[in-house]
PDB file of C-alpha atoms in Angstrom:
ATOM      1  CA  UNK F  51     139.868  79.704 122.975  1.00 58.00           C
ATOM      2  CA  UNK F  52     140.853  83.227 123.752  1.00 58.00           C
ATOM      3  CA  UNK F  53     141.873  85.654 121.042  1.00 57.00           C
ATOM      4  CA  UNK F  54     144.672  87.741 122.485  1.00 57.00           C
ATOM      5  CA  UNK F  55     145.360  89.860 119.417  1.00 58.00           C
ATOM      6  CA  UNK F  56     143.856  90.670 116.023  1.00 61.00           C
ATOM      7  CA  UNK F  57     146.427  91.029 113.263  1.00 64.00           C
ATOM      8  CA  UNK F  58     145.620  92.852 110.045  1.00 65.00           C
ATOM      9  CA  UNK F  59     147.415  93.774 106.863  1.00 67.00           C
ATOM     10  CA  UNK F  60     144.675  95.938 105.345  1.00 69.00           C
ATOM     11  CA  UNK F  61     143.456  98.937 107.359  1.00 72.00           C
ATOM     12  CA  UNK F  62     141.009 100.063 104.668  1.00 74.00           C
ATOM     13  CA  UNK F  63     139.153  96.731 104.663  1.00 70.00           C
ATOM     14  CA  UNK F  64     139.146  96.729 108.471  1.00 68.00           C
ATOM     15  CA  UNK F  65     137.438 100.130 108.538  1.00 71.00           C
ATOM     16  CA  UNK F  66     134.852  98.940 106.003  1.00 71.00           C
ATOM     17  CA  UNK F  67     134.101  95.817 108.075  1.00 65.00           C
ATOM     18  CA  UNK F  68     133.839  97.810 111.325  1.00 65.00           C
ATOM     19  CA  UNK F  69     131.315 100.164 109.688  1.00 69.00           C
ATOM     20  CA  UNK F  70     129.325  97.151 108.544  1.00 64.00           C
ATOM     21  CA  UNK F  71     129.383  95.592 112.038  1.00 61.00           C
ATOM     22  CA  UNK F  72     128.242  98.865 113.653  1.00 64.00           C
ATOM     23  CA  UNK F  73     125.006  98.614 111.695  1.00 65.00           C
ATOM     24  CA  UNK F  74     124.278  95.036 112.778  1.00 60.00           C
ATOM     25  CA  UNK F  75     121.259  94.972 115.075  1.00 58.00           C
ATOM     26  CA  UNK F  76     121.847  91.618 116.714  1.00 58.00           C
ATOM     27  CA  UNK F  77     124.965  89.695 117.611  1.00 53.00           C
ATOM     28  CA  UNK F  78     124.832  85.971 118.293  1.00 55.00           C
ATOM     29  CA  UNK F  79     126.411  84.652 121.456  1.00 52.00           C
ATOM     30  CA  UNK F  80     128.946  81.936 120.826  1.00 50.00           C
ATOM     31  CA  UNK F  81     129.258  79.312 123.583  1.00 53.00           C
ATOM     32  CA  UNK F  82     132.746  78.317 124.759  1.00 53.00           C
ATOM     33  CA  UNK F  83     134.143  75.702 122.409  1.00 57.00           C
ATOM     34  CA  UNK F  84     135.903  72.462 123.167  1.00 60.00           C
ATOM     35  CA  UNK F  85     138.316  71.563 120.417  1.00 69.00           C
ATOM     36  CA  UNK F  86     138.234  67.835 119.829  1.00 75.00           C
ATOM     37  CA  UNK F  87     141.403  66.826 118.027  1.00 82.00           C
ATOM     38  CA  UNK F  88     141.878  63.327 116.643  1.00 87.00           C
ATOM     39  CA  UNK F  89     145.465  62.099 116.303  1.00 88.00           C
ATOM     40  CA  UNK F  90     146.566  59.290 113.992  1.00 91.00           C
ATOM     41  CA  UNK F  91     150.360  58.972 114.109  1.00 89.00           C
ATOM     42  CA  UNK F  92     151.845  62.161 112.638  1.00 93.00           C
ATOM     43  CA  UNK F  93     148.487  63.473 111.372  1.00 94.00           C
ATOM     44  CA  UNK F  94     145.635  65.167 113.186  1.00 92.00           C
ATOM     45  CA  UNK F  95     142.176  66.527 112.466  1.00 91.00           C
ATOM     46  CA  UNK F  96     139.812  68.880 114.300  1.00 87.00           C
ATOM     47  CA  UNK F  97     136.599  70.761 113.621  1.00 84.00           C
ATOM     48  CA  UNK F  98     136.815  74.400 112.608  1.00 83.00           C
ATOM     49  CA  UNK F  99     134.814  77.057 114.422  1.00 79.00           C
ATOM     50  CA  UNK F 100     132.799  78.448 111.504  1.00 80.00           C
ATOM     51  CA  UNK F 101     129.175  77.501 110.919  1.00 79.00           C
ATOM     52  CA  UNK F 102     130.175  75.102 108.116  1.00 80.00           C
ATOM     53  CA  UNK F 103     131.707  72.534 110.479  1.00 79.00           C
ATOM     54  CA  UNK F 104     134.792  71.885 108.379  1.00 85.00           C
ATOM     55  CA  UNK F 105     137.098  69.079 109.483  1.00 90.00           C
ATOM     56  CA  UNK F 106     140.610  70.564 109.352  1.00 92.00           C
ATOM     57  CA  UNK F 107     143.566  68.210 108.851  1.00 95.00           C
ATOM     58  CA  UNK F 108     147.335  68.444 108.925  1.00 96.00           C
ATOM     59  CA  UNK F 109     150.614  67.365 110.516  1.00 96.00           C
ATOM     60  CA  UNK F 110     150.885  66.763 114.278  1.00 92.00           C
ATOM     61  CA  UNK F 111     153.699  66.500 116.795  1.00 92.00           C
ATOM     62  CA  UNK F 112     153.389  66.590 120.607  1.00 88.00           C
ATOM     63  CA  UNK F 113     154.479  70.233 120.514  1.00 89.00           C
ATOM     64  CA  UNK F 114     152.890  71.492 117.267  1.00 92.00           C
ATOM     65  CA  UNK F 115     149.543  71.403 115.407  1.00 92.00           C
ATOM     66  CA  UNK F 116     148.910  72.717 111.892  1.00 95.00           C
ATOM     67  CA  UNK F 117     145.465  72.103 110.397  1.00 94.00           C
ATOM     68  CA  UNK F 118     143.794  73.529 107.310  1.00 95.00           C
ATOM     69  CA  UNK F 119     140.764  73.062 105.050  1.00 94.00           C
ATOM     70  CA  UNK F 120     138.481  75.082 102.814  1.00 93.00           C
ATOM     71  CA  UNK F 121     134.916  75.208 101.519  1.00 92.00           C
ATOM     72  CA  UNK F 122     133.529  76.751  98.329  1.00 93.00           C
ATOM     73  CA  UNK F 123     130.678  79.155  99.121  1.00 91.00           C
ATOM     74  CA  UNK F 124     128.048  80.230  96.567  1.00 89.00           C
ATOM     75  CA  UNK F 125     127.540  83.947  96.103  1.00 87.00           C
ATOM     76  CA  UNK F 126     124.206  85.564  95.103  1.00 88.00           C
ATOM     77  CA  UNK F 127     125.521  86.055  91.552  1.00 88.00           C
ATOM     78  CA  UNK F 128     126.214  82.265  91.255  1.00 86.00           C
ATOM     79  CA  UNK F 129     129.948  82.733  91.702  1.00 87.00           C
ATOM     80  CA  UNK F 130     132.078  81.027  94.314  1.00 91.00           C
ATOM     81  CA  UNK F 131     134.260  82.195  97.142  1.00 91.00           C
ATOM     82  CA  UNK F 132     136.861  79.863  98.622  1.00 94.00           C
ATOM     83  CA  UNK F 133     136.838  80.183 102.425  1.00 92.00           C
ATOM     84  CA  UNK F 134     139.717  78.589 104.321  1.00 93.00           C
ATOM     85  CA  UNK F 135     140.438  78.060 108.018  1.00 93.00           C
ATOM     86  CA  UNK F 136     143.931  77.472 109.379  1.00 94.00           C
ATOM     87  CA  UNK F 137     145.222  76.714 112.893  1.00 92.00           C
ATOM     88  CA  UNK F 138     148.971  76.938 113.506  1.00 94.00           C
ATOM     89  CA  UNK F 139     149.561  76.168 117.190  1.00 92.00           C
ATOM     90  CA  UNK F 140     152.581  75.397 119.383  1.00 93.00           C
ATOM     91  CA  UNK F 141     152.482  73.995 122.910  1.00 89.00           C
ATOM     92  CA  UNK F 142     154.117  76.049 125.641  1.00 84.00           C
ATOM     93  CA  UNK F 143     155.056  73.890 128.629  1.00 72.00           C
ATOM     94  CA  UNK F 144     156.398  75.419 131.820  1.00 64.00           C
ATOM     95  CA  UNK F 145     158.790  72.710 133.071  1.00 59.00           C
ATOM     96  CA  UNK F 146     159.565  74.697 136.246  1.00 55.00           C
ATOM     97  CA  UNK F 147     155.966  74.216 137.396  1.00 53.00           C
ATOM     98  CA  UNK F 148     156.389  70.441 137.233  1.00 49.00           C
ATOM     99  CA  UNK F 149     153.718  70.076 134.563  1.00 49.00           C
ATOM    100  CA  UNK F 150     153.978  66.793 132.692  1.00 50.00           C
ATOM    101  CA  UNK F 151     152.932  67.411 129.098  1.00 52.00           C
ATOM    102  CA  UNK F 152     150.254  69.934 130.059  1.00 64.00           C
ATOM    103  CA  UNK F 153     150.551  73.405 128.696  1.00 74.00           C
ATOM    104  CA  UNK F 154     148.962  76.276 126.903  1.00 83.00           C
ATOM    105  CA  UNK F 155     148.613  76.002 123.113  1.00 84.00           C
ATOM    106  CA  UNK F 156     149.382  79.346 121.439  1.00 89.00           C
ATOM    107  CA  UNK F 157     149.414  80.370 117.815  1.00 90.00           C
ATOM    108  CA  UNK F 158     147.397  81.762 114.922  1.00 90.00           C
ATOM    109  CA  UNK F 159     143.869  81.183 113.685  1.00 88.00           C
ATOM    110  CA  UNK F 160     143.302  82.477 110.149  1.00 90.00           C
ATOM    111  CA  UNK F 161     140.008  82.801 108.272  1.00 89.00           C
ATOM    112  CA  UNK F 162     140.469  83.838 104.645  1.00 90.00           C
ATOM    113  CA  UNK F 163     138.249  84.264 101.586  1.00 90.00           C
ATOM    114  CA  UNK F 164     139.381  84.284  97.957  1.00 91.00           C
ATOM    115  CA  UNK F 165     137.480  84.927  94.740  1.00 89.00           C
ATOM    116  CA  UNK F 166     139.072  84.169  91.362  1.00 86.00           C
ATOM    117  CA  UNK F 167     142.425  83.619  93.081  1.00 85.00           C
ATOM    118  CA  UNK F 168     142.410  87.085  94.680  1.00 89.00           C
ATOM    119  CA  UNK F 169     142.213  87.713  98.414  1.00 85.00           C
ATOM    120  CA  UNK F 170     138.804  89.140  99.356  1.00 83.00           C
ATOM    121  CA  UNK F 171     139.069  89.075 103.133  1.00 82.00           C
ATOM    122  CA  UNK F 172     141.522  87.752 105.738  1.00 86.00           C
ATOM    123  CA  UNK F 173     141.273  87.759 109.518  1.00 85.00           C
ATOM    124  CA  UNK F 174     144.141  86.464 111.634  1.00 86.00           C
ATOM    125  CA  UNK F 175     143.951  86.123 115.395  1.00 84.00           C
ATOM    126  CA  UNK F 176     146.652  85.215 117.883  1.00 84.00           C
ATOM    127  CA  UNK F 177     144.911  82.633 120.086  1.00 83.00           C
ATOM    128  CA  UNK F 178     145.441  80.617 123.264  1.00 83.00           C
ATOM    129  CA  UNK F 179     143.829  77.268 124.068  1.00 80.00           C
ATOM    130  CA  UNK F 180     144.058  75.610 127.476  1.00 76.00           C
ATOM    131  CA  UNK F 181     144.576  71.825 127.745  1.00 69.00           C
ATOM    132  CA  UNK F 182     140.928  71.532 128.877  1.00 68.00           C
ATOM    133  CA  UNK F 183     139.732  73.163 125.664  1.00 70.00           C
ATOM    134  CA  UNK F 184     141.866  70.889 123.493  1.00 67.00           C
ATOM    135  CA  UNK F 185     140.592  67.342 124.039  1.00 60.00           C
ATOM    136  CA  UNK F 186     142.886  64.857 122.298  1.00 57.00           C
ATOM    137  CA  UNK F 187     141.944  61.391 121.117  1.00 55.00           C
ATOM    138  CA  UNK F 188     144.446  58.855 119.858  1.00 45.00           C
TER     139      UNK F 188
END
């Protein structure tokens, strides 16, 4: 997966997060992912990319994937934050190249956190996945 653009609706929060990241001493390397999507009729499921290993589910068509799920995270003060992951992807097939069903999947990946029904943090990336990265199983 390649993030081609970061989209934000809150510049102030972005600045705060960038300041926080500047002070991080160590960054973890993330290996290239292979997105294993399971298709059952008009539904599909796939694993999210966060450390919680959420299985995201949603509607499927040969040209579109929409998956979503969430997890409740405990905070140090014994509260909870709802963290959700969403993929909204569409297949782009170049028919002039003679490709049969192969194509680049493009769309949005969103990671959001809410506390008490209020948005705490949202990151949205415009992403591209190659057919090799998106392994489908029927």
